[in-house]
Amino acid sequence: MLALAVGIDAIVTSQRDDDSQPATTNPGLTTPLIAPESLLDVRKLGFHVAPVHGIEVSDSWGIDSDAQWTDVFVGDDARWAVVKVYYQGRSPKPPTGTSEDVTVNGLPGTYTEKVRSGLYTARLIWRYAPDSWAEVGISGDGVPPPDLRQQYLTVAEAVQSGGQALLLPVRFDSAPASLPLISKADRVTGESSGEWTIHVWVDDVMVSVSNAVDLSECVGDDGEPQTAEFTYRGHRGCVVPTGGQERVVLHLDGVDVTYDFDPSRNRPLEDIKQLLDGVTVVPPSYHRTAWFDLKTALGG
């Protein structure tokens, strides 16, 4: 990690030899994010994107052991981009491609574009505090739009310290001994508008809960047909391959719960059914204040 940090440092500090930081009337993101011992300790995001013209801020969020992030949409065509803020001491991957020095609220940064095989990657990385980094970026088809650099600068300068509380509308029971503990999650993402979806990753497993359900069919992400169907405690479910994974789906009352895993790990189907059936969902009529914090939701 030290070598990675040095590589980023050499690029971003090329505009000045010392470690001075010019004064700015808009400090933006200033407070370093401190990595938690466990994701269950994260009570709220450490940043937010302020609403400014040309930026649509989503309600999506994600956390893992390295960073926190959210999605935004920029420009008249609502181009998707990810804003990621790293914990102090963690570093983004070094940028590749054509680079250009920029400043974000007076702080040094680098904007890069790389085009290859009909795809492009654009990233804006800046150091917002000692040993603390943030970035805006995404990949897309074709070539970067000519105004993308300015759009990313607008997004970066709108990033500020302090963020929303992380609350989930679901709570998991303890997993059977044969399955990875949900409380040991190494990545969690959420989207909490009218239709919400929660994803939890642990070991080889991804568990998802969503109220944006479609009970008409049970197919994989690429249209793979189901290989089995079942009823568990009155709830309809199925097993379906999806990519290199296997997915178990259980249709609860107004909610789909899915369990994706590596089939070579031979996870017991009955134990997966038990875990999915044990998910508690906050009724739609309840206010968001009735949702669970991460520690409660993930069974910590």
PDB file of C-alpha atoms in Angstrom:
ATOM      1  CA  MET A   1       0.000   0.000   0.000  1.00  0.00           C
ATOM      2  CA  LEU A   2       2.930   2.350   0.658  1.00  0.00           C
ATOM      3  CA  ALA A   3       4.171   2.017  -2.919  1.00  0.00           C
ATOM      4  CA  LEU A   4       0.688   2.753  -4.195  1.00  0.00           C
ATOM      5  CA  ALA A   5       0.386   5.870  -2.070  1.00  0.00           C
ATOM      6  CA  VAL A   6       3.764   7.135  -3.266  1.00  0.00           C
ATOM      7  CA  GLY A   7       2.711   6.612  -6.896  1.00  0.00           C
ATOM      8  CA  ILE A   8      -0.433   8.679  -6.440  1.00  0.00           C
ATOM      9  CA  ASP A   9       1.439  11.314  -4.439  1.00  0.00           C
ATOM     10  CA  ALA A  10       3.990  11.829  -7.198  1.00  0.00           C
ATOM     11  CA  ILE A  11       1.249  12.556  -9.728  1.00  0.00           C
ATOM     12  CA  VAL A  12      -0.990  14.782  -7.649  1.00  0.00           C
ATOM     13  CA  THR A  13       1.713  16.899  -5.993  1.00  0.00           C
ATOM     14  CA  SER A  14       3.466  17.662  -9.267  1.00  0.00           C
ATOM     15  CA  GLN A  15       1.988  21.169  -9.201  1.00  0.00           C
ATOM     16  CA  ARG A  16       3.983  22.170  -6.102  1.00  0.00           C
ATOM     17  CA  ASP A  17       7.084  20.852  -4.400  1.00  0.00           C
ATOM     18  CA  ASP A  18       6.093  21.688  -0.839  1.00  0.00           C
ATOM     19  CA  ASP A  19       3.094  20.498   1.122  1.00  0.00           C
ATOM     20  CA  SER A  20       1.370  23.863   1.307  1.00  0.00           C
ATOM     21  CA  GLN A  21      -2.333  24.120   0.627  1.00  0.00           C
ATOM     22  CA  PRO A  22      -3.717  27.419  -0.665  1.00  0.00           C
ATOM     23  CA  ALA A  23      -6.552  29.105   1.153  1.00  0.00           C
ATOM     24  CA  THR A  24     -10.023  28.666  -0.292  1.00  0.00           C
ATOM     25  CA  THR A  25     -13.401  30.182   0.462  1.00  0.00           C
ATOM     26  CA  ASN A  26     -15.060  26.834  -0.262  1.00  0.00           C
ATOM     27  CA  PRO A  27     -13.168  24.158   1.698  1.00  0.00           C
ATOM     28  CA  GLY A  28     -15.324  21.307   0.402  1.00  0.00           C
ATOM     29  CA  LEU A  29     -14.174  17.926   1.691  1.00  0.00           C
ATOM     30  CA  THR A  30     -11.739  18.485   4.573  1.00  0.00           C
ATOM     31  CA  THR A  31     -12.251  15.863   7.288  1.00  0.00           C
ATOM     32  CA  PRO A  32     -10.370  12.563   6.810  1.00  0.00           C
ATOM     33  CA  LEU A  33     -12.415   9.361   6.969  1.00  0.00           C
ATOM     34  CA  ILE A  34     -11.083   6.960   9.583  1.00  0.00           C
ATOM     35  CA  ALA A  35     -11.338   3.280   8.683  1.00  0.00           C
ATOM     36  CA  PRO A  36     -13.618   1.326  11.036  1.00  0.00           C
ATOM     37  CA  GLU A  37     -12.564  -1.927  12.685  1.00  0.00           C
ATOM     38  CA  SER A  38     -15.757  -3.465  11.264  1.00  0.00           C
ATOM     39  CA  LEU A  39     -18.312  -2.233   8.738  1.00  0.00           C
ATOM     40  CA  LEU A  40     -20.883  -2.650  11.499  1.00  0.00           C
ATOM     41  CA  ASP A  41     -19.275   0.340  13.233  1.00  0.00           C
ATOM     42  CA  VAL A  42     -20.162   2.721  10.373  1.00  0.00           C
ATOM     43  CA  ARG A  43     -23.119   4.822  11.506  1.00  0.00           C
ATOM     44  CA  LYS A  44     -23.157   7.338   8.650  1.00  0.00           C
ATOM     45  CA  LEU A  45     -21.289   8.368   5.552  1.00  0.00           C
ATOM     46  CA  GLY A  46     -18.382  10.725   6.091  1.00  0.00           C
ATOM     47  CA  PHE A  47     -19.251  12.901   3.091  1.00  0.00           C
ATOM     48  CA  HIS A  48     -22.039  14.125   0.835  1.00  0.00           C
ATOM     49  CA  VAL A  49     -22.347  15.796  -2.549  1.00  0.00           C
ATOM     50  CA  ALA A  50     -23.982  19.203  -2.268  1.00  0.00           C
ATOM     51  CA  PRO A  51     -26.745  19.954  -4.781  1.00  0.00           C
ATOM     52  CA  VAL A  52     -25.453  22.255  -7.503  1.00  0.00           C
ATOM     53  CA  HIS A  53     -26.573  23.007 -11.038  1.00  0.00           C
ATOM     54  CA  GLY A  54     -25.806  20.173 -13.438  1.00  0.00           C
ATOM     55  CA  ILE A  55     -25.527  17.455 -10.781  1.00  0.00           C
ATOM     56  CA  GLU A  56     -28.242  15.024  -9.749  1.00  0.00           C
ATOM     57  CA  VAL A  57     -27.304  13.354  -6.476  1.00  0.00           C
ATOM     58  CA  SER A  58     -28.635   9.817  -6.020  1.00  0.00           C
ATOM     59  CA  ASP A  59     -29.581   8.161  -2.739  1.00  0.00           C
ATOM     60  CA  SER A  60     -27.315   5.186  -3.405  1.00  0.00           C
ATOM     61  CA  TRP A  61     -24.331   4.446  -1.186  1.00  0.00           C
ATOM     62  CA  GLY A  62     -21.661   1.833  -0.616  1.00  0.00           C
ATOM     63  CA  ILE A  63     -18.984   1.009   1.935  1.00  0.00           C
ATOM     64  CA  ASP A  64     -16.135  -1.476   2.181  1.00  0.00           C
ATOM     65  CA  SER A  65     -12.842  -1.706   4.055  1.00  0.00           C
ATOM     66  CA  ASP A  66     -11.180   0.919   1.824  1.00  0.00           C
ATOM     67  CA  ALA A  67     -13.742   3.591   1.044  1.00  0.00           C
ATOM     68  CA  GLN A  68     -17.266   4.972   0.961  1.00  0.00           C
ATOM     69  CA  TRP A  69     -19.045   6.010  -2.229  1.00  0.00           C
ATOM     70  CA  THR A  70     -22.215   7.295  -3.850  1.00  0.00           C
ATOM     71  CA  ASP A  71     -23.517   7.802  -7.388  1.00  0.00           C
ATOM     72  CA  VAL A  72     -24.272  11.061  -9.166  1.00  0.00           C
ATOM     73  CA  PHE A  73     -25.573  11.977 -12.615  1.00  0.00           C
ATOM     74  CA  VAL A  74     -23.980  14.864 -14.487  1.00  0.00           C
ATOM     75  CA  GLY A  75     -24.794  16.887 -17.588  1.00  0.00           C
ATOM     76  CA  ASP A  76     -27.917  17.221 -19.684  1.00  0.00           C
ATOM     77  CA  ASP A  77     -27.752  13.537 -20.594  1.00  0.00           C
ATOM     78  CA  ALA A  78     -27.543  12.489 -16.915  1.00  0.00           C
ATOM     79  CA  ARG A  79     -24.213  10.683 -17.283  1.00  0.00           C
ATOM     80  CA  TRP A  80     -23.548   8.321 -14.361  1.00  0.00           C
ATOM     81  CA  ALA A  81     -20.431   8.793 -12.222  1.00  0.00           C
ATOM     82  CA  VAL A  82     -19.196   7.416  -8.905  1.00  0.00           C
ATOM     83  CA  VAL A  83     -17.868   9.620  -6.113  1.00  0.00           C
ATOM     84  CA  LYS A  84     -15.548   7.628  -3.847  1.00  0.00           C
ATOM     85  CA  VAL A  85     -13.854   8.880  -0.672  1.00  0.00           C
ATOM     86  CA  TYR A  86     -11.087   6.690   0.737  1.00  0.00           C
ATOM     87  CA  TYR A  87     -10.283   6.116   4.376  1.00  0.00           C
ATOM     88  CA  GLN A  88      -7.145   7.834   5.584  1.00  0.00           C
ATOM     89  CA  GLY A  89      -4.162   5.673   4.633  1.00  0.00           C
ATOM     90  CA  ARG A  90      -6.015   3.950   1.770  1.00  0.00           C
ATOM     91  CA  SER A  91      -5.240   4.926  -1.827  1.00  0.00           C
ATOM     92  CA  PRO A  92      -7.003   4.676  -5.191  1.00  0.00           C
ATOM     93  CA  LYS A  93      -5.351   2.724  -7.961  1.00  0.00           C
ATOM     94  CA  PRO A  94      -2.790   4.877  -9.811  1.00  0.00           C
ATOM     95  CA  PRO A  95      -4.400   6.525 -12.846  1.00  0.00           C
ATOM     96  CA  THR A  96      -3.360   5.536 -16.367  1.00  0.00           C
ATOM     97  CA  GLY A  97      -3.873   7.326 -19.659  1.00  0.00           C
ATOM     98  CA  THR A  98      -3.589  10.975 -20.599  1.00  0.00           C
ATOM     99  CA  SER A  99      -3.210  13.081 -17.452  1.00  0.00           C
ATOM    100  CA  GLU A 100      -3.806  16.735 -16.682  1.00  0.00           C
ATOM    101  CA  ASP A 101      -3.142  18.663 -13.472  1.00  0.00           C
ATOM    102  CA  VAL A 102      -6.247  20.234 -11.915  1.00  0.00           C
ATOM    103  CA  THR A 103      -7.218  21.870  -8.630  1.00  0.00           C
ATOM    104  CA  VAL A 104     -10.237  21.004  -6.499  1.00  0.00           C
ATOM    105  CA  ASN A 105     -11.146  23.831  -4.124  1.00  0.00           C
ATOM    106  CA  GLY A 106      -7.502  24.885  -4.301  1.00  0.00           C
ATOM    107  CA  LEU A 107      -6.123  21.409  -3.658  1.00  0.00           C
ATOM    108  CA  PRO A 108      -3.969  19.559  -6.218  1.00  0.00           C
ATOM    109  CA  GLY A 109      -5.483  16.792  -8.282  1.00  0.00           C
ATOM    110  CA  THR A 110      -5.157  14.887 -11.533  1.00  0.00           C
ATOM    111  CA  TYR A 111      -7.707  14.272 -14.280  1.00  0.00           C
ATOM    112  CA  THR A 112      -7.033  11.302 -16.579  1.00  0.00           C
ATOM    113  CA  GLU A 113      -8.690   9.816 -19.639  1.00  0.00           C
ATOM    114  CA  LYS A 114      -7.952   6.472 -21.236  1.00  0.00           C
ATOM    115  CA  VAL A 115      -9.567   5.162 -24.419  1.00  0.00           C
ATOM    116  CA  ARG A 116      -9.153   1.580 -25.605  1.00  0.00           C
ATOM    117  CA  SER A 117     -11.203  -0.809 -27.780  1.00  0.00           C
ATOM    118  CA  GLY A 118     -14.258   1.438 -27.941  1.00  0.00           C
ATOM    119  CA  LEU A 119     -14.348   2.058 -24.189  1.00  0.00           C
ATOM    120  CA  TYR A 120     -13.126   4.957 -22.095  1.00  0.00           C
ATOM    121  CA  THR A 121     -12.231   5.476 -18.453  1.00  0.00           C
ATOM    122  CA  ALA A 122     -12.170   8.951 -16.933  1.00  0.00           C
ATOM    123  CA  ARG A 123     -11.025   9.695 -13.384  1.00  0.00           C
ATOM    124  CA  LEU A 124     -10.417  12.773 -11.279  1.00  0.00           C
ATOM    125  CA  ILE A 125      -8.336  12.085  -8.152  1.00  0.00           C
ATOM    126  CA  TRP A 126      -7.408  14.622  -5.497  1.00  0.00           C
ATOM    127  CA  ARG A 127      -5.865  14.641  -2.037  1.00  0.00           C
ATOM    128  CA  TYR A 128      -8.268  16.418   0.295  1.00  0.00           C
ATOM    129  CA  ALA A 129      -6.365  15.928   3.576  1.00  0.00           C
ATOM    130  CA  PRO A 130      -3.044  14.352   4.670  1.00  0.00           C
ATOM    131  CA  ASP A 131      -2.867  10.769   3.344  1.00  0.00           C
ATOM    132  CA  SER A 132      -6.525  11.051   2.313  1.00  0.00           C
ATOM    133  CA  TRP A 133      -7.869  10.753  -1.231  1.00  0.00           C
ATOM    134  CA  ALA A 134     -11.109  11.076  -3.143  1.00  0.00           C
ATOM    135  CA  GLU A 135     -12.070  10.497  -6.755  1.00  0.00           C
ATOM    136  CA  VAL A 136     -14.808  10.925  -9.325  1.00  0.00           C
ATOM    137  CA  GLY A 137     -14.858   8.466 -12.188  1.00  0.00           C
ATOM    138  CA  ILE A 138     -16.571   5.958 -14.411  1.00  0.00           C
ATOM    139  CA  SER A 139     -16.108   3.943 -17.601  1.00  0.00           C
ATOM    140  CA  GLY A 140     -18.277   4.239 -20.688  1.00  0.00           C
ATOM    141  CA  ASP A 141     -18.648   3.383 -24.361  1.00  0.00           C
ATOM    142  CA  GLY A 142     -16.977   5.395 -27.109  1.00  0.00           C
ATOM    143  CA  VAL A 143     -14.874   8.423 -26.204  1.00  0.00           C
ATOM    144  CA  PRO A 144     -15.181  10.870 -23.292  1.00  0.00           C
ATOM    145  CA  PRO A 145     -17.459  13.851 -23.958  1.00  0.00           C
ATOM    146  CA  PRO A 146     -15.485  17.093 -24.381  1.00  0.00           C
ATOM    147  CA  ASP A 147     -17.025  18.655 -21.263  1.00  0.00           C
ATOM    148  CA  LEU A 148     -16.432  15.663 -18.975  1.00  0.00           C
ATOM    149  CA  ARG A 149     -13.396  17.166 -17.240  1.00  0.00           C
ATOM    150  CA  GLN A 150     -15.347  20.268 -16.234  1.00  0.00           C
ATOM    151  CA  GLN A 151     -18.306  18.179 -15.118  1.00  0.00           C
ATOM    152  CA  TYR A 152     -16.070  16.088 -12.882  1.00  0.00           C
ATOM    153  CA  LEU A 153     -14.503  19.222 -11.432  1.00  0.00           C
ATOM    154  CA  THR A 154     -17.980  20.522 -10.629  1.00  0.00           C
ATOM    155  CA  VAL A 155     -18.802  17.253  -8.862  1.00  0.00           C
ATOM    156  CA  ALA A 156     -15.494  17.149  -6.966  1.00  0.00           C
ATOM    157  CA  GLU A 157     -15.884  20.696  -5.693  1.00  0.00           C
ATOM    158  CA  ALA A 158     -19.401  19.858  -4.461  1.00  0.00           C
ATOM    159  CA  VAL A 159     -18.143  17.018  -2.225  1.00  0.00           C
ATOM    160  CA  GLN A 160     -18.292  18.079   1.423  1.00  0.00           C
ATOM    161  CA  SER A 161     -17.654  16.489   4.805  1.00  0.00           C
ATOM    162  CA  GLY A 162     -20.519  14.877   6.739  1.00  0.00           C
ATOM    163  CA  GLY A 163     -23.145  12.526   5.371  1.00  0.00           C
ATOM    164  CA  GLN A 164     -26.397  10.654   5.827  1.00  0.00           C
ATOM    165  CA  ALA A 165     -27.060   8.033   8.471  1.00  0.00           C
ATOM    166  CA  LEU A 166     -26.827   4.498   7.083  1.00  0.00           C
ATOM    167  CA  LEU A 167     -30.082   2.708   7.824  1.00  0.00           C
ATOM    168  CA  LEU A 168     -31.447  -0.516   6.328  1.00  0.00           C
ATOM    169  CA  PRO A 169     -35.113  -1.559   6.072  1.00  0.00           C
ATOM    170  CA  VAL A 170     -34.172  -5.185   6.771  1.00  0.00           C
ATOM    171  CA  ARG A 171     -32.632  -7.244   9.562  1.00  0.00           C
ATOM    172  CA  PHE A 172     -30.936 -10.633   9.197  1.00  0.00           C
ATOM    173  CA  ASP A 173     -31.186 -13.464  11.701  1.00  0.00           C
ATOM    174  CA  SER A 174     -28.030 -15.361  12.609  1.00  0.00           C
ATOM    175  CA  ALA A 175     -26.795 -17.506   9.730  1.00  0.00           C
ATOM    176  CA  PRO A 176     -26.647 -21.298  10.115  1.00  0.00           C
ATOM    177  CA  ALA A 177     -23.166 -22.533  11.002  1.00  0.00           C
ATOM    178  CA  SER A 178     -22.573 -23.811   7.443  1.00  0.00           C
ATOM    179  CA  LEU A 179     -22.890 -20.294   5.938  1.00  0.00           C
ATOM    180  CA  PRO A 180     -20.705 -17.184   6.241  1.00  0.00           C
ATOM    181  CA  LEU A 181     -21.835 -14.789   8.966  1.00  0.00           C
ATOM    182  CA  ILE A 182     -23.657 -11.758   7.560  1.00  0.00           C
ATOM    183  CA  SER A 183     -22.150  -9.747  10.422  1.00  0.00           C
ATOM    184  CA  LYS A 184     -18.704 -10.301   8.855  1.00  0.00           C
ATOM    185  CA  ALA A 185     -19.729  -8.408   5.699  1.00  0.00           C
ATOM    186  CA  ASP A 186     -16.840  -6.909   3.749  1.00  0.00           C
ATOM    187  CA  ARG A 187     -19.010  -4.747   1.474  1.00  0.00           C
ATOM    188  CA  VAL A 188     -22.504  -3.269   1.752  1.00  0.00           C
ATOM    189  CA  THR A 189     -24.434  -1.152  -0.764  1.00  0.00           C
ATOM    190  CA  GLY A 190     -27.881   0.355  -0.649  1.00  0.00           C
ATOM    191  CA  GLU A 191     -30.421   2.406  -2.529  1.00  0.00           C
ATOM    192  CA  SER A 192     -33.229   3.724  -0.406  1.00  0.00           C
ATOM    193  CA  SER A 193     -35.742   5.573  -2.558  1.00  0.00           C
ATOM    194  CA  GLY A 194     -39.347   4.333  -2.914  1.00  0.00           C
ATOM    195  CA  GLU A 195     -38.011   1.089  -4.375  1.00  0.00           C
ATOM    196  CA  TRP A 196     -35.035   0.023  -2.286  1.00  0.00           C
ATOM    197  CA  THR A 197     -32.362  -2.624  -2.766  1.00  0.00           C
ATOM    198  CA  ILE A 198     -29.691  -3.789  -0.315  1.00  0.00           C
ATOM    199  CA  HIS A 199     -26.625  -5.889  -1.234  1.00  0.00           C
ATOM    200  CA  VAL A 200     -24.310  -7.525   1.303  1.00  0.00           C
ATOM    201  CA  TRP A 201     -21.067  -9.295   0.332  1.00  0.00           C
ATOM    202  CA  VAL A 202     -19.228 -11.743   2.571  1.00  0.00           C
ATOM    203  CA  ASP A 203     -16.719 -14.394   1.484  1.00  0.00           C
ATOM    204  CA  ASP A 204     -18.004 -15.841  -1.841  1.00  0.00           C
ATOM    205  CA  VAL A 205     -21.588 -14.793  -1.106  1.00  0.00           C
ATOM    206  CA  MET A 206     -23.777 -11.841  -2.102  1.00  0.00           C
ATOM    207  CA  VAL A 207     -27.131 -11.513  -0.337  1.00  0.00           C
ATOM    208  CA  SER A 208     -29.670  -9.071  -1.770  1.00  0.00           C
ATOM    209  CA  VAL A 209     -33.025  -7.836  -0.508  1.00  0.00           C
ATOM    210  CA  SER A 210     -35.297  -5.692  -2.677  1.00  0.00           C
ATOM    211  CA  ASN A 211     -38.878  -4.477  -2.717  1.00  0.00           C
ATOM    212  CA  ALA A 212     -38.594  -3.906  -6.496  1.00  0.00           C
ATOM    213  CA  VAL A 213     -39.855  -7.410  -7.176  1.00  0.00           C
ATOM    214  CA  ASP A 214     -40.916  -9.251 -10.322  1.00  0.00           C
ATOM    215  CA  LEU A 215     -42.556 -12.550  -9.492  1.00  0.00           C
ATOM    216  CA  SER A 216     -43.413 -13.423 -13.091  1.00  0.00           C
ATOM    217  CA  GLU A 217     -40.293 -15.469 -13.681  1.00  0.00           C
ATOM    218  CA  CYS A 218     -37.103 -16.687 -12.053  1.00  0.00           C
ATOM    219  CA  VAL A 219     -34.127 -16.206 -14.354  1.00  0.00           C
ATOM    220  CA  GLY A 220     -30.436 -15.388 -14.072  1.00  0.00           C
ATOM    221  CA  ASP A 221     -28.876 -12.043 -14.964  1.00  0.00           C
ATOM    222  CA  ASP A 222     -28.227 -13.254 -18.519  1.00  0.00           C
ATOM    223  CA  GLY A 223     -31.589 -14.953 -18.919  1.00  0.00           C
ATOM    224  CA  GLU A 224     -30.564 -18.391 -17.605  1.00  0.00           C
ATOM    225  CA  PRO A 225     -33.630 -20.538 -16.767  1.00  0.00           C
ATOM    226  CA  GLN A 226     -34.197 -21.854 -13.260  1.00  0.00           C
ATOM    227  CA  THR A 227     -32.933 -25.323 -12.426  1.00  0.00           C
ATOM    228  CA  ALA A 228     -35.265 -25.951  -9.471  1.00  0.00           C
ATOM    229  CA  GLU A 229     -38.276 -24.461  -7.749  1.00  0.00           C
ATOM    230  CA  PHE A 230     -39.549 -24.966  -4.227  1.00  0.00           C
ATOM    231  CA  THR A 231     -41.883 -23.723  -1.519  1.00  0.00           C
ATOM    232  CA  TYR A 232     -40.407 -22.944   1.887  1.00  0.00           C
ATOM    233  CA  ARG A 233     -42.724 -22.163   4.815  1.00  0.00           C
ATOM    234  CA  GLY A 234     -45.348 -20.950   2.389  1.00  0.00           C
ATOM    235  CA  HIS A 235     -43.014 -18.805   0.281  1.00  0.00           C
ATOM    236  CA  ARG A 236     -42.233 -19.576  -3.355  1.00  0.00           C
ATOM    237  CA  GLY A 237     -38.579 -19.861  -4.369  1.00  0.00           C
ATOM    238  CA  CYS A 238     -36.217 -21.146  -7.017  1.00  0.00           C
ATOM    239  CA  VAL A 239     -32.597 -21.949  -7.839  1.00  0.00           C
ATOM    240  CA  VAL A 240     -31.057 -20.450 -10.963  1.00  0.00           C
ATOM    241  CA  PRO A 241     -27.508 -20.230 -12.376  1.00  0.00           C
ATOM    242  CA  THR A 242     -26.263 -16.699 -13.044  1.00  0.00           C
ATOM    243  CA  GLY A 243     -22.837 -16.251 -14.599  1.00  0.00           C
ATOM    244  CA  GLY A 244     -20.417 -18.430 -12.667  1.00  0.00           C
ATOM    245  CA  GLN A 245     -22.563 -18.248  -9.546  1.00  0.00           C
ATOM    246  CA  GLU A 246     -25.668 -20.021  -8.338  1.00  0.00           C
ATOM    247  CA  ARG A 247     -28.605 -18.011  -7.025  1.00  0.00           C
ATOM    248  CA  VAL A 248     -31.293 -19.006  -4.564  1.00  0.00           C
ATOM    249  CA  VAL A 249     -34.368 -16.749  -4.646  1.00  0.00           C
ATOM    250  CA  LEU A 250     -37.129 -16.594  -2.045  1.00  0.00           C
ATOM    251  CA  HIS A 251     -40.241 -14.470  -2.651  1.00  0.00           C
ATOM    252  CA  LEU A 252     -41.399 -13.083   0.695  1.00  0.00           C
ATOM    253  CA  ASP A 253     -44.394 -10.757   1.086  1.00  0.00           C
ATOM    254  CA  GLY A 254     -43.580  -7.944  -1.335  1.00  0.00           C
ATOM    255  CA  VAL A 255     -39.838  -8.560  -1.121  1.00  0.00           C
ATOM    256  CA  ASP A 256     -37.345 -10.686  -3.040  1.00  0.00           C
ATOM    257  CA  VAL A 257     -34.393 -12.113  -1.114  1.00  0.00           C
ATOM    258  CA  THR A 258     -31.555 -13.690  -3.111  1.00  0.00           C
ATOM    259  CA  TYR A 259     -28.385 -15.571  -2.190  1.00  0.00           C
ATOM    260  CA  ASP A 260     -25.623 -15.744  -4.818  1.00  0.00           C
ATOM    261  CA  PHE A 261     -22.686 -18.051  -4.104  1.00  0.00           C
ATOM    262  CA  ASP A 262     -19.907 -20.096  -5.648  1.00  0.00           C
ATOM    263  CA  PRO A 263     -21.439 -23.535  -6.379  1.00  0.00           C
ATOM    264  CA  SER A 264     -18.091 -25.219  -5.784  1.00  0.00           C
ATOM    265  CA  ARG A 265     -18.444 -24.291  -2.090  1.00  0.00           C
ATOM    266  CA  ASN A 266     -21.428 -26.663  -1.737  1.00  0.00           C
ATOM    267  CA  ARG A 267     -23.533 -24.381   0.453  1.00  0.00           C
ATOM    268  CA  PRO A 268     -26.483 -26.419   1.889  1.00  0.00           C
ATOM    269  CA  LEU A 269     -29.688 -25.346   0.158  1.00  0.00           C
ATOM    270  CA  GLU A 270     -31.864 -25.897   3.240  1.00  0.00           C
ATOM    271  CA  ASP A 271     -29.613 -23.620   5.305  1.00  0.00           C
ATOM    272  CA  ILE A 272     -29.783 -20.913   2.622  1.00  0.00           C
ATOM    273  CA  LYS A 273     -33.580 -21.138   2.623  1.00  0.00           C
ATOM    274  CA  GLN A 274     -33.589 -20.779   6.410  1.00  0.00           C
ATOM    275  CA  LEU A 275     -31.397 -17.667   6.252  1.00  0.00           C
ATOM    276  CA  LEU A 276     -33.513 -15.991   3.570  1.00  0.00           C
ATOM    277  CA  ASP A 277     -36.757 -16.785   5.342  1.00  0.00           C
ATOM    278  CA  GLY A 278     -35.367 -15.246   8.541  1.00  0.00           C
ATOM    279  CA  VAL A 279     -35.052 -11.752   7.042  1.00  0.00           C
ATOM    280  CA  THR A 280     -37.198  -9.181   8.875  1.00  0.00           C
ATOM    281  CA  VAL A 281     -38.517  -6.339   6.705  1.00  0.00           C
ATOM    282  CA  VAL A 282     -39.778  -3.008   8.051  1.00  0.00           C
ATOM    283  CA  PRO A 283     -43.397  -2.520   6.865  1.00  0.00           C
ATOM    284  CA  PRO A 284     -43.805   0.066   4.074  1.00  0.00           C
ATOM    285  CA  SER A 285     -46.091   2.178   6.282  1.00  0.00           C
ATOM    286  CA  TYR A 286     -43.277   2.746   8.810  1.00  0.00           C
ATOM    287  CA  HIS A 287     -41.154   5.888   8.653  1.00  0.00           C
ATOM    288  CA  ARG A 288     -37.473   5.603   7.734  1.00  0.00           C
ATOM    289  CA  THR A 289     -36.610   6.341  11.368  1.00  0.00           C
ATOM    290  CA  ALA A 290     -37.821   2.803  12.119  1.00  0.00           C
ATOM    291  CA  TRP A 291     -35.090   1.298   9.926  1.00  0.00           C
ATOM    292  CA  PHE A 292     -32.107  -0.493  11.446  1.00  0.00           C
ATOM    293  CA  ASP A 293     -28.529   0.679  11.807  1.00  0.00           C
ATOM    294  CA  LEU A 294     -25.893  -1.563  10.202  1.00  0.00           C
ATOM    295  CA  LYS A 295     -24.975  -3.346  13.408  1.00  0.00           C
ATOM    296  CA  THR A 296     -28.572  -4.298  14.137  1.00  0.00           C
ATOM    297  CA  ALA A 297     -29.452  -5.036  10.509  1.00  0.00           C
ATOM    298  CA  LEU A 298     -26.549  -7.379   9.897  1.00  0.00           C
ATOM    299  CA  GLY A 299     -26.833  -9.260  13.175  1.00  0.00           C
ATOM    300  CA  GLY A 300     -23.788  -7.810  14.894  1.00  0.00           C
TER     301      GLY A 300
END
